[in-house]
Amino acid sequence: MNKIETVTLNNGMKMPLEGFGVFQVPDPAQCEQAVLDAIASGYRLIDTAAAYMNEQAVGAAIKKCGIPREELFITTKLWVQDTSYEGAKQAIATSLHNLGLDTIDLYLIHQPMGDYIGAYRAMEEAYREGKLKAIGVCNFYPHRLADLCETVEILPAVNQVELHPFFQQEQALETMKAYGVHPEAWGPFAEGNHGIFTHPVLSAIGQKYGKTAAQVALRWNVQRGVTVIPKSVHKNRMEQNIDIWDFQLSQEDMEEIAKLDIGHSEIVDHSSPAFVKMLHQMKIHA
């Protein structure tokens, strides 16, 4: 199996271009086993979040996996409820405790809501103290990312946003590039929309390389310089998802996939007041 390539972040850290996500795997035993299977399959980047309610299961797998800590790249995220200076300080301590770690490789603000500037100041402090090796954000659209970058002292290393063939976000990628922020894709399979796993364009491209439509979708993103974090609780699917490092899409392939972009999300709407209110009302602790 080909080795996963890495990218050097704006603070000099190396981050894998492919990792394993644990969103919607709240059952502790299932999550722990999934992470162990992912690590055994070759994944080294594990992406969790306080709001996923499975940091402890991820921590248990890290402890058992037999891979040296320095070879793993662990990401977690700050939930809206804690997006303030004091809230973030406590949340960082809680995540470190839940994960059983002294340091978190990448810590992200999960949503661009609440007092995220105050929260980011706490993250900058934790970064300087060595508790967080890199800091960044999620779901920061271009104008919001520009505002953050113009306000803070330490530029975010990563912006994790929805990126897949049907929502390609070229403007967002240009803004990230301008500020030296590395893009990371959540929902690289569009959460199954548009029949992505059997999509005729992706399937036809895949046939040329002996690859599946899913593998083509992942390969397309990493060739754009985007880190992908596909999720599966099935080991055979994990192995398929990581098997994208032995082929390269042609420019013609990339142009064909570019035509699939519909220009908007069908999964979330951060501009909807009702959606924003719902995220604020979602509490993960007392």
PDB file of C-alpha atoms in Angstrom:
ATOM      1  CA  MET A   1       0.000   0.000   0.000  1.00  0.00           C
ATOM      2  CA  ASN A   2       1.338   3.388  -0.968  1.00  0.00           C
ATOM      3  CA  LYS A   3       2.391   5.764   1.763  1.00  0.00           C
ATOM      4  CA  ILE A   4       0.063   8.682   2.471  1.00  0.00           C
ATOM      5  CA  GLU A   5       1.621  11.955   1.357  1.00  0.00           C
ATOM      6  CA  THR A   6       1.933  14.877   3.750  1.00  0.00           C
ATOM      7  CA  VAL A   7       1.689  18.656   3.508  1.00  0.00           C
ATOM      8  CA  THR A   8       3.752  21.147   5.514  1.00  0.00           C
ATOM      9  CA  LEU A   9       1.512  23.547   7.428  1.00  0.00           C
ATOM     10  CA  ASN A  10       2.276  27.253   7.859  1.00  0.00           C
ATOM     11  CA  ASN A  11       4.004  26.565  11.197  1.00  0.00           C
ATOM     12  CA  GLY A  12       6.301  23.886   9.752  1.00  0.00           C
ATOM     13  CA  MET A  13       4.326  20.873  10.995  1.00  0.00           C
ATOM     14  CA  LYS A  14       3.696  17.987   8.642  1.00  0.00           C
ATOM     15  CA  MET A  15       0.068  16.860   8.260  1.00  0.00           C
ATOM     16  CA  PRO A  16      -1.135  13.794   6.320  1.00  0.00           C
ATOM     17  CA  LEU A  17      -3.198  14.496   3.210  1.00  0.00           C
ATOM     18  CA  GLU A  18      -5.575  11.720   4.233  1.00  0.00           C
ATOM     19  CA  GLY A  19      -6.977  10.846   7.627  1.00  0.00           C
ATOM     20  CA  PHE A  20      -9.829   9.060   9.326  1.00  0.00           C
ATOM     21  CA  GLY A  21     -12.924  10.815  10.667  1.00  0.00           C
ATOM     22  CA  VAL A  22     -15.172   9.605  13.497  1.00  0.00           C
ATOM     23  CA  PHE A  23     -18.214  11.848  13.029  1.00  0.00           C
ATOM     24  CA  GLN A  24     -21.466   9.983  13.830  1.00  0.00           C
ATOM     25  CA  VAL A  25     -19.715   7.100  15.613  1.00  0.00           C
ATOM     26  CA  PRO A  26     -20.886   7.836  19.182  1.00  0.00           C
ATOM     27  CA  ASP A  27     -20.878   4.223  20.451  1.00  0.00           C
ATOM     28  CA  PRO A  28     -17.642   3.927  22.493  1.00  0.00           C
ATOM     29  CA  ALA A  29     -16.827   0.309  21.629  1.00  0.00           C
ATOM     30  CA  GLN A  30     -17.574   0.772  17.932  1.00  0.00           C
ATOM     31  CA  CYS A  31     -15.582   4.016  17.759  1.00  0.00           C
ATOM     32  CA  GLU A  32     -12.576   2.535  19.561  1.00  0.00           C
ATOM     33  CA  GLN A  33     -12.564  -0.479  17.232  1.00  0.00           C
ATOM     34  CA  ALA A  34     -12.975   1.727  14.149  1.00  0.00           C
ATOM     35  CA  VAL A  35      -9.966   3.838  15.150  1.00  0.00           C
ATOM     36  CA  LEU A  36      -7.885   0.727  15.865  1.00  0.00           C
ATOM     37  CA  ASP A  37      -8.861  -0.687  12.456  1.00  0.00           C
ATOM     38  CA  ALA A  38      -8.062   2.627  10.762  1.00  0.00           C
ATOM     39  CA  ILE A  39      -4.627   2.825  12.363  1.00  0.00           C
ATOM     40  CA  ALA A  40      -3.957  -0.820  11.450  1.00  0.00           C
ATOM     41  CA  SER A  41      -4.964   0.052   7.860  1.00  0.00           C
ATOM     42  CA  GLY A  42      -2.312   2.785   7.728  1.00  0.00           C
ATOM     43  CA  TYR A  43      -4.145   5.947   8.777  1.00  0.00           C
ATOM     44  CA  ARG A  44      -2.213   8.230  11.116  1.00  0.00           C
ATOM     45  CA  LEU A  45      -4.473  11.321  11.174  1.00  0.00           C
ATOM     46  CA  ILE A  46      -7.534  10.794  13.390  1.00  0.00           C
ATOM     47  CA  ASP A  47     -10.177  13.545  13.374  1.00  0.00           C
ATOM     48  CA  THR A  48     -12.633  13.834  16.257  1.00  0.00           C
ATOM     49  CA  ALA A  49     -14.449  16.679  18.061  1.00  0.00           C
ATOM     50  CA  ALA A  50     -15.876  17.433  21.474  1.00  0.00           C
ATOM     51  CA  ALA A  51     -19.340  17.470  19.874  1.00  0.00           C
ATOM     52  CA  TYR A  52     -18.915  13.947  18.494  1.00  0.00           C
ATOM     53  CA  MET A  53     -18.969  12.667  22.087  1.00  0.00           C
ATOM     54  CA  ASN A  54     -16.280  10.086  21.338  1.00  0.00           C
ATOM     55  CA  GLU A  55     -12.962  11.668  22.376  1.00  0.00           C
ATOM     56  CA  GLN A  56     -12.541   9.102  25.161  1.00  0.00           C
ATOM     57  CA  ALA A  57     -13.011   6.204  22.746  1.00  0.00           C
ATOM     58  CA  VAL A  58     -10.446   7.745  20.394  1.00  0.00           C
ATOM     59  CA  GLY A  59      -8.087   8.166  23.351  1.00  0.00           C
ATOM     60  CA  ALA A  60      -8.536   4.514  24.332  1.00  0.00           C
ATOM     61  CA  ALA A  61      -7.639   3.433  20.782  1.00  0.00           C
ATOM     62  CA  ILE A  62      -4.561   5.690  20.743  1.00  0.00           C
ATOM     63  CA  LYS A  63      -3.398   4.029  23.949  1.00  0.00           C
ATOM     64  CA  LYS A  64      -3.904   0.493  22.615  1.00  0.00           C
ATOM     65  CA  CYS A  65      -2.804   0.868  18.993  1.00  0.00           C
ATOM     66  CA  GLY A  66       0.922   0.271  19.521  1.00  0.00           C
ATOM     67  CA  ILE A  67       1.919   3.164  17.251  1.00  0.00           C
ATOM     68  CA  PRO A  68       4.279   5.745  18.814  1.00  0.00           C
ATOM     69  CA  ARG A  69       2.433   8.932  19.748  1.00  0.00           C
ATOM     70  CA  GLU A  70       4.691  11.081  17.592  1.00  0.00           C
ATOM     71  CA  GLU A  71       3.602   9.152  14.489  1.00  0.00           C
ATOM     72  CA  LEU A  72      -0.064  10.012  15.050  1.00  0.00           C
ATOM     73  CA  PHE A  73      -1.771  13.286  14.155  1.00  0.00           C
ATOM     74  CA  ILE A  74      -4.769  13.859  16.429  1.00  0.00           C
ATOM     75  CA  THR A  75      -7.347  16.548  15.693  1.00  0.00           C
ATOM     76  CA  THR A  76     -10.249  17.659  17.859  1.00  0.00           C
ATOM     77  CA  LYS A  77     -12.558  20.656  17.905  1.00  0.00           C
ATOM     78  CA  LEU A  78     -14.099  23.324  20.118  1.00  0.00           C
ATOM     79  CA  TRP A  79     -17.909  23.291  20.213  1.00  0.00           C
ATOM     80  CA  VAL A  80     -20.122  26.413  19.933  1.00  0.00           C
ATOM     81  CA  GLN A  81     -21.152  26.178  23.606  1.00  0.00           C
ATOM     82  CA  ASP A  82     -17.513  26.773  24.599  1.00  0.00           C
ATOM     83  CA  THR A  83     -16.598  29.337  21.962  1.00  0.00           C
ATOM     84  CA  SER A  84     -15.300  32.078  24.252  1.00  0.00           C
ATOM     85  CA  TYR A  85     -11.958  32.819  25.917  1.00  0.00           C
ATOM     86  CA  GLU A  86     -12.730  31.093  29.239  1.00  0.00           C
ATOM     87  CA  GLY A  87     -14.851  28.431  27.573  1.00  0.00           C
ATOM     88  CA  ALA A  88     -12.043  27.466  25.217  1.00  0.00           C
ATOM     89  CA  LYS A  89      -9.472  27.272  28.025  1.00  0.00           C
ATOM     90  CA  GLN A  90     -11.666  24.781  29.868  1.00  0.00           C
ATOM     91  CA  ALA A  91     -12.598  22.893  26.693  1.00  0.00           C
ATOM     92  CA  ILE A  92      -8.944  22.399  25.721  1.00  0.00           C
ATOM     93  CA  ALA A  93      -8.224  20.954  29.173  1.00  0.00           C
ATOM     94  CA  THR A  94     -11.271  18.683  28.891  1.00  0.00           C
ATOM     95  CA  SER A  95     -10.277  17.402  25.447  1.00  0.00           C
ATOM     96  CA  LEU A  96      -6.709  16.697  26.568  1.00  0.00           C
ATOM     97  CA  HIS A  97      -8.126  14.751  29.525  1.00  0.00           C
ATOM     98  CA  ASN A  98     -10.666  12.840  27.417  1.00  0.00           C
ATOM     99  CA  LEU A  99      -8.045  11.904  24.840  1.00  0.00           C
ATOM    100  CA  GLY A 100      -5.482  11.009  27.509  1.00  0.00           C
ATOM    101  CA  LEU A 101      -2.901  13.192  25.776  1.00  0.00           C
ATOM    102  CA  ASP A 102      -0.391  15.890  26.777  1.00  0.00           C
ATOM    103  CA  THR A 103      -0.708  17.615  23.411  1.00  0.00           C
ATOM    104  CA  ILE A 104      -3.237  17.838  20.589  1.00  0.00           C
ATOM    105  CA  ASP A 105      -1.750  18.058  17.091  1.00  0.00           C
ATOM    106  CA  LEU A 106      -4.521  20.215  15.637  1.00  0.00           C
ATOM    107  CA  TYR A 107      -7.281  22.032  17.511  1.00  0.00           C
ATOM    108  CA  LEU A 108     -10.056  23.666  15.515  1.00  0.00           C
ATOM    109  CA  ILE A 109     -12.953  26.031  16.205  1.00  0.00           C
ATOM    110  CA  HIS A 110     -15.825  23.828  15.036  1.00  0.00           C
ATOM    111  CA  GLN A 111     -18.248  26.540  13.889  1.00  0.00           C
ATOM    112  CA  PRO A 112     -17.799  30.274  13.083  1.00  0.00           C
ATOM    113  CA  MET A 113     -20.161  31.243  15.876  1.00  0.00           C
ATOM    114  CA  GLY A 114     -20.073  32.681  19.369  1.00  0.00           C
ATOM    115  CA  ASP A 115     -17.037  34.620  20.592  1.00  0.00           C
ATOM    116  CA  TYR A 116     -14.629  32.866  18.279  1.00  0.00           C
ATOM    117  CA  ILE A 117     -12.037  35.654  18.521  1.00  0.00           C
ATOM    118  CA  GLY A 118     -11.931  35.237  22.298  1.00  0.00           C
ATOM    119  CA  ALA A 119     -11.732  31.472  21.885  1.00  0.00           C
ATOM    120  CA  TYR A 120      -8.929  31.832  19.357  1.00  0.00           C
ATOM    121  CA  ARG A 121      -6.941  33.973  21.830  1.00  0.00           C
ATOM    122  CA  ALA A 122      -7.148  31.084  24.328  1.00  0.00           C
ATOM    123  CA  MET A 123      -6.019  28.711  21.579  1.00  0.00           C
ATOM    124  CA  GLU A 124      -3.057  30.973  20.770  1.00  0.00           C
ATOM    125  CA  GLU A 125      -2.045  30.825  24.450  1.00  0.00           C
ATOM    126  CA  ALA A 126      -2.344  27.023  24.534  1.00  0.00           C
ATOM    127  CA  TYR A 127      -0.329  26.866  21.296  1.00  0.00           C
ATOM    128  CA  ARG A 128       2.475  28.945  22.828  1.00  0.00           C
ATOM    129  CA  GLU A 129       2.383  26.698  25.912  1.00  0.00           C
ATOM    130  CA  GLY A 130       2.814  23.616  23.706  1.00  0.00           C
ATOM    131  CA  LYS A 131      -0.562  22.068  24.541  1.00  0.00           C
ATOM    132  CA  LEU A 132      -1.709  22.521  20.935  1.00  0.00           C
ATOM    133  CA  LYS A 133       0.780  21.925  18.122  1.00  0.00           C
ATOM    134  CA  ALA A 134      -1.357  23.672  15.515  1.00  0.00           C
ATOM    135  CA  ILE A 135      -4.587  25.675  15.642  1.00  0.00           C
ATOM    136  CA  GLY A 136      -7.238  26.429  13.081  1.00  0.00           C
ATOM    137  CA  VAL A 137     -10.905  26.641  12.224  1.00  0.00           C
ATOM    138  CA  CYS A 138     -13.785  24.846  10.504  1.00  0.00           C
ATOM    139  CA  ASN A 139     -16.535  26.181   8.282  1.00  0.00           C
ATOM    140  CA  PHE A 140     -15.017  29.667   7.980  1.00  0.00           C
ATOM    141  CA  TYR A 141     -16.266  30.987   4.643  1.00  0.00           C
ATOM    142  CA  PRO A 142     -13.901  33.311   2.723  1.00  0.00           C
ATOM    143  CA  HIS A 143     -15.048  36.626   4.269  1.00  0.00           C
ATOM    144  CA  ARG A 144     -15.070  35.134   7.777  1.00  0.00           C
ATOM    145  CA  LEU A 145     -11.624  33.569   7.307  1.00  0.00           C
ATOM    146  CA  ALA A 146     -10.190  36.857   5.999  1.00  0.00           C
ATOM    147  CA  ASP A 147     -11.584  38.721   9.020  1.00  0.00           C
ATOM    148  CA  LEU A 148     -10.069  36.180  11.429  1.00  0.00           C
ATOM    149  CA  CYS A 149      -6.681  36.226   9.684  1.00  0.00           C
ATOM    150  CA  GLU A 150      -6.595  40.033   9.762  1.00  0.00           C
ATOM    151  CA  THR A 151      -7.452  40.044  13.497  1.00  0.00           C
ATOM    152  CA  VAL A 152      -5.389  37.319  15.169  1.00  0.00           C
ATOM    153  CA  GLU A 153      -1.653  37.006  15.855  1.00  0.00           C
ATOM    154  CA  ILE A 154      -1.143  33.372  14.809  1.00  0.00           C
ATOM    155  CA  LEU A 155      -2.680  32.543  11.441  1.00  0.00           C
ATOM    156  CA  PRO A 156      -4.839  29.413  11.433  1.00  0.00           C
ATOM    157  CA  ALA A 157      -2.970  26.424  10.038  1.00  0.00           C
ATOM    158  CA  VAL A 158      -6.092  24.695   8.696  1.00  0.00           C
ATOM    159  CA  ASN A 159      -9.662  25.486   7.653  1.00  0.00           C
ATOM    160  CA  GLN A 160     -11.839  22.363   7.559  1.00  0.00           C
ATOM    161  CA  VAL A 161     -14.801  22.935   5.254  1.00  0.00           C
ATOM    162  CA  GLU A 162     -17.219  20.971   3.098  1.00  0.00           C
ATOM    163  CA  LEU A 163     -15.327  20.019  -0.075  1.00  0.00           C
ATOM    164  CA  HIS A 164     -16.393  17.376  -2.592  1.00  0.00           C
ATOM    165  CA  PRO A 165     -17.040  17.187  -6.348  1.00  0.00           C
ATOM    166  CA  PHE A 166     -20.496  18.748  -6.020  1.00  0.00           C
ATOM    167  CA  PHE A 167     -19.368  21.671  -3.814  1.00  0.00           C
ATOM    168  CA  GLN A 168     -15.827  22.538  -4.844  1.00  0.00           C
ATOM    169  CA  GLN A 169     -15.425  25.964  -3.203  1.00  0.00           C
ATOM    170  CA  GLU A 170     -12.730  27.351  -5.514  1.00  0.00           C
ATOM    171  CA  GLN A 171     -13.066  30.877  -4.061  1.00  0.00           C
ATOM    172  CA  ALA A 172     -12.633  29.496  -0.560  1.00  0.00           C
ATOM    173  CA  LEU A 173      -9.482  27.646  -1.640  1.00  0.00           C
ATOM    174  CA  GLU A 174      -8.081  30.831  -3.192  1.00  0.00           C
ATOM    175  CA  THR A 175      -8.657  32.772   0.053  1.00  0.00           C
ATOM    176  CA  MET A 176      -7.019  30.011   2.107  1.00  0.00           C
ATOM    177  CA  LYS A 177      -4.038  29.968  -0.244  1.00  0.00           C
ATOM    178  CA  ALA A 178      -3.670  33.752   0.027  1.00  0.00           C
ATOM    179  CA  TYR A 179      -3.369  33.463   3.820  1.00  0.00           C
ATOM    180  CA  GLY A 180      -1.338  30.244   3.834  1.00  0.00           C
ATOM    181  CA  VAL A 181      -4.176  28.250   5.425  1.00  0.00           C
ATOM    182  CA  HIS A 182      -4.336  24.562   4.496  1.00  0.00           C
ATOM    183  CA  PRO A 183      -7.739  23.252   3.325  1.00  0.00           C
ATOM    184  CA  GLU A 184      -9.209  20.091   4.809  1.00  0.00           C
ATOM    185  CA  ALA A 185     -12.398  18.439   3.536  1.00  0.00           C
ATOM    186  CA  TRP A 186     -15.208  17.246   5.704  1.00  0.00           C
ATOM    187  CA  GLY A 187     -17.887  15.279   3.873  1.00  0.00           C
ATOM    188  CA  PRO A 188     -15.544  14.302   1.004  1.00  0.00           C
ATOM    189  CA  PHE A 189     -18.263  11.879  -0.165  1.00  0.00           C
ATOM    190  CA  ALA A 190     -21.015  14.563  -0.018  1.00  0.00           C
ATOM    191  CA  GLU A 191     -22.657  12.382   2.656  1.00  0.00           C
ATOM    192  CA  GLY A 192     -23.731  10.043  -0.140  1.00  0.00           C
ATOM    193  CA  ASN A 193     -25.649  12.662  -2.133  1.00  0.00           C
ATOM    194  CA  HIS A 194     -25.809  12.632  -5.948  1.00  0.00           C
ATOM    195  CA  GLY A 195     -25.236   8.860  -5.936  1.00  0.00           C
ATOM    196  CA  ILE A 196     -21.540   9.650  -5.524  1.00  0.00           C
ATOM    197  CA  PHE A 197     -20.524   6.018  -5.024  1.00  0.00           C
ATOM    198  CA  THR A 198     -21.940   5.037  -8.425  1.00  0.00           C
ATOM    199  CA  HIS A 199     -21.809   8.428 -10.168  1.00  0.00           C
ATOM    200  CA  PRO A 200     -21.359   7.870 -13.925  1.00  0.00           C
ATOM    201  CA  VAL A 201     -18.634  10.507 -14.399  1.00  0.00           C
ATOM    202  CA  LEU A 202     -16.610   9.387 -11.379  1.00  0.00           C
ATOM    203  CA  SER A 203     -17.156   5.705 -12.192  1.00  0.00           C
ATOM    204  CA  ALA A 204     -16.041   6.134 -15.822  1.00  0.00           C
ATOM    205  CA  ILE A 205     -12.872   7.935 -14.711  1.00  0.00           C
ATOM    206  CA  GLY A 206     -12.254   5.229 -12.108  1.00  0.00           C
ATOM    207  CA  GLN A 207     -12.506   2.442 -14.684  1.00  0.00           C
ATOM    208  CA  LYS A 208      -9.446   3.835 -16.461  1.00  0.00           C
ATOM    209  CA  TYR A 209      -7.356   3.315 -13.316  1.00  0.00           C
ATOM    210  CA  GLY A 210      -9.063   0.279 -11.801  1.00  0.00           C
ATOM    211  CA  LYS A 211     -10.488   2.483  -9.031  1.00  0.00           C
ATOM    212  CA  THR A 212     -13.946   3.135  -7.610  1.00  0.00           C
ATOM    213  CA  ALA A 213     -15.937   6.366  -7.881  1.00  0.00           C
ATOM    214  CA  ALA A 214     -15.233   6.948  -4.159  1.00  0.00           C
ATOM    215  CA  GLN A 215     -11.493   6.589  -4.680  1.00  0.00           C
ATOM    216  CA  VAL A 216     -11.650   9.040  -7.591  1.00  0.00           C
ATOM    217  CA  ALA A 217     -13.522  11.579  -5.426  1.00  0.00           C
ATOM    218  CA  LEU A 218     -10.832  11.356  -2.736  1.00  0.00           C
ATOM    219  CA  ARG A 219      -7.959  11.451  -5.221  1.00  0.00           C
ATOM    220  CA  TRP A 220      -9.455  14.547  -6.902  1.00  0.00           C
ATOM    221  CA  ASN A 221      -9.420  16.435  -3.599  1.00  0.00           C
ATOM    222  CA  VAL A 222      -5.872  15.473  -2.595  1.00  0.00           C
ATOM    223  CA  GLN A 223      -4.642  16.474  -6.050  1.00  0.00           C
ATOM    224  CA  ARG A 224      -6.089  19.912  -5.290  1.00  0.00           C
ATOM    225  CA  GLY A 225      -3.888  19.935  -2.170  1.00  0.00           C
ATOM    226  CA  VAL A 226      -6.803  19.203   0.172  1.00  0.00           C
ATOM    227  CA  THR A 227      -6.590  16.833   3.150  1.00  0.00           C
ATOM    228  CA  VAL A 228      -9.512  14.369   3.197  1.00  0.00           C
ATOM    229  CA  ILE A 229     -10.951  12.554   6.225  1.00  0.00           C
ATOM    230  CA  PRO A 230     -13.329   9.839   4.995  1.00  0.00           C
ATOM    231  CA  LYS A 231     -15.264   7.923   7.643  1.00  0.00           C
ATOM    232  CA  SER A 232     -16.265   4.281   7.685  1.00  0.00           C
ATOM    233  CA  VAL A 233     -16.727   1.669  10.396  1.00  0.00           C
ATOM    234  CA  HIS A 234     -16.000  -1.121   7.896  1.00  0.00           C
ATOM    235  CA  LYS A 235     -12.355  -2.170   7.629  1.00  0.00           C
ATOM    236  CA  ASN A 236     -12.584  -3.137   3.950  1.00  0.00           C
ATOM    237  CA  ARG A 237     -13.961   0.325   3.137  1.00  0.00           C
ATOM    238  CA  MET A 238     -11.214   1.975   5.192  1.00  0.00           C
ATOM    239  CA  GLU A 239      -8.657   0.032   3.148  1.00  0.00           C
ATOM    240  CA  GLN A 240     -10.307   1.084  -0.119  1.00  0.00           C
ATOM    241  CA  ASN A 241     -10.402   4.724   0.978  1.00  0.00           C
ATOM    242  CA  ILE A 242      -6.680   4.741   1.741  1.00  0.00           C
ATOM    243  CA  ASP A 243      -5.805   3.040  -1.550  1.00  0.00           C
ATOM    244  CA  ILE A 244      -5.561   6.282  -3.558  1.00  0.00           C
ATOM    245  CA  TRP A 245      -1.808   6.877  -3.546  1.00  0.00           C
ATOM    246  CA  ASP A 246      -0.784   4.743  -6.527  1.00  0.00           C
ATOM    247  CA  PHE A 247      -2.495   6.657  -9.334  1.00  0.00           C
ATOM    248  CA  GLN A 248      -2.905  10.207 -10.606  1.00  0.00           C
ATOM    249  CA  LEU A 249      -5.879  11.803 -12.310  1.00  0.00           C
ATOM    250  CA  SER A 250      -5.125  13.514 -15.615  1.00  0.00           C
ATOM    251  CA  GLN A 251      -5.833  17.176 -16.260  1.00  0.00           C
ATOM    252  CA  GLU A 252      -8.728  16.030 -18.450  1.00  0.00           C
ATOM    253  CA  ASP A 253     -10.152  14.006 -15.541  1.00  0.00           C
ATOM    254  CA  MET A 254      -9.842  16.987 -13.212  1.00  0.00           C
ATOM    255  CA  GLU A 255     -11.673  19.186 -15.737  1.00  0.00           C
ATOM    256  CA  GLU A 256     -14.488  16.626 -16.078  1.00  0.00           C
ATOM    257  CA  ILE A 257     -14.966  16.556 -12.311  1.00  0.00           C
ATOM    258  CA  ALA A 258     -14.884  20.374 -12.187  1.00  0.00           C
ATOM    259  CA  LYS A 259     -18.123  20.346 -14.229  1.00  0.00           C
ATOM    260  CA  LEU A 260     -19.965  18.545 -11.392  1.00  0.00           C
ATOM    261  CA  ASP A 261     -19.875  21.574  -9.068  1.00  0.00           C
ATOM    262  CA  ILE A 262     -23.356  22.888  -8.176  1.00  0.00           C
ATOM    263  CA  GLY A 263     -21.883  25.831  -6.249  1.00  0.00           C
ATOM    264  CA  HIS A 264     -23.638  25.421  -2.921  1.00  0.00           C
ATOM    265  CA  SER A 265     -24.031  23.030  -0.013  1.00  0.00           C
ATOM    266  CA  GLU A 266     -26.964  20.655   0.224  1.00  0.00           C
ATOM    267  CA  ILE A 267     -25.888  19.503   3.699  1.00  0.00           C
ATOM    268  CA  VAL A 268     -25.640  22.672   5.821  1.00  0.00           C
ATOM    269  CA  ASP A 269     -26.589  26.340   5.524  1.00  0.00           C
ATOM    270  CA  HIS A 270     -24.528  28.542   7.810  1.00  0.00           C
ATOM    271  CA  SER A 271     -26.391  31.587   6.504  1.00  0.00           C
ATOM    272  CA  SER A 272     -29.707  30.291   7.888  1.00  0.00           C
ATOM    273  CA  PRO A 273     -30.697  31.907  11.220  1.00  0.00           C
ATOM    274  CA  ALA A 274     -32.545  28.724  12.185  1.00  0.00           C
ATOM    275  CA  PHE A 275     -29.435  26.608  11.569  1.00  0.00           C
ATOM    276  CA  VAL A 276     -27.263  28.997  13.592  1.00  0.00           C
ATOM    277  CA  LYS A 277     -29.785  28.957  16.440  1.00  0.00           C
ATOM    278  CA  MET A 278     -29.889  25.151  16.368  1.00  0.00           C
ATOM    279  CA  LEU A 279     -26.085  24.917  16.680  1.00  0.00           C
ATOM    280  CA  HIS A 280     -26.090  27.370  19.601  1.00  0.00           C
ATOM    281  CA  GLN A 281     -28.790  25.363  21.349  1.00  0.00           C
ATOM    282  CA  MET A 282     -26.921  22.065  20.976  1.00  0.00           C
ATOM    283  CA  LYS A 283     -25.273  21.549  24.372  1.00  0.00           C
ATOM    284  CA  ILE A 284     -22.580  18.937  24.924  1.00  0.00           C
ATOM    285  CA  HIS A 285     -22.232  19.405  28.688  1.00  0.00           C
ATOM    286  CA  ALA A 286     -24.089  20.971  31.600  1.00  0.00           C
TER     287      ALA A 286
END
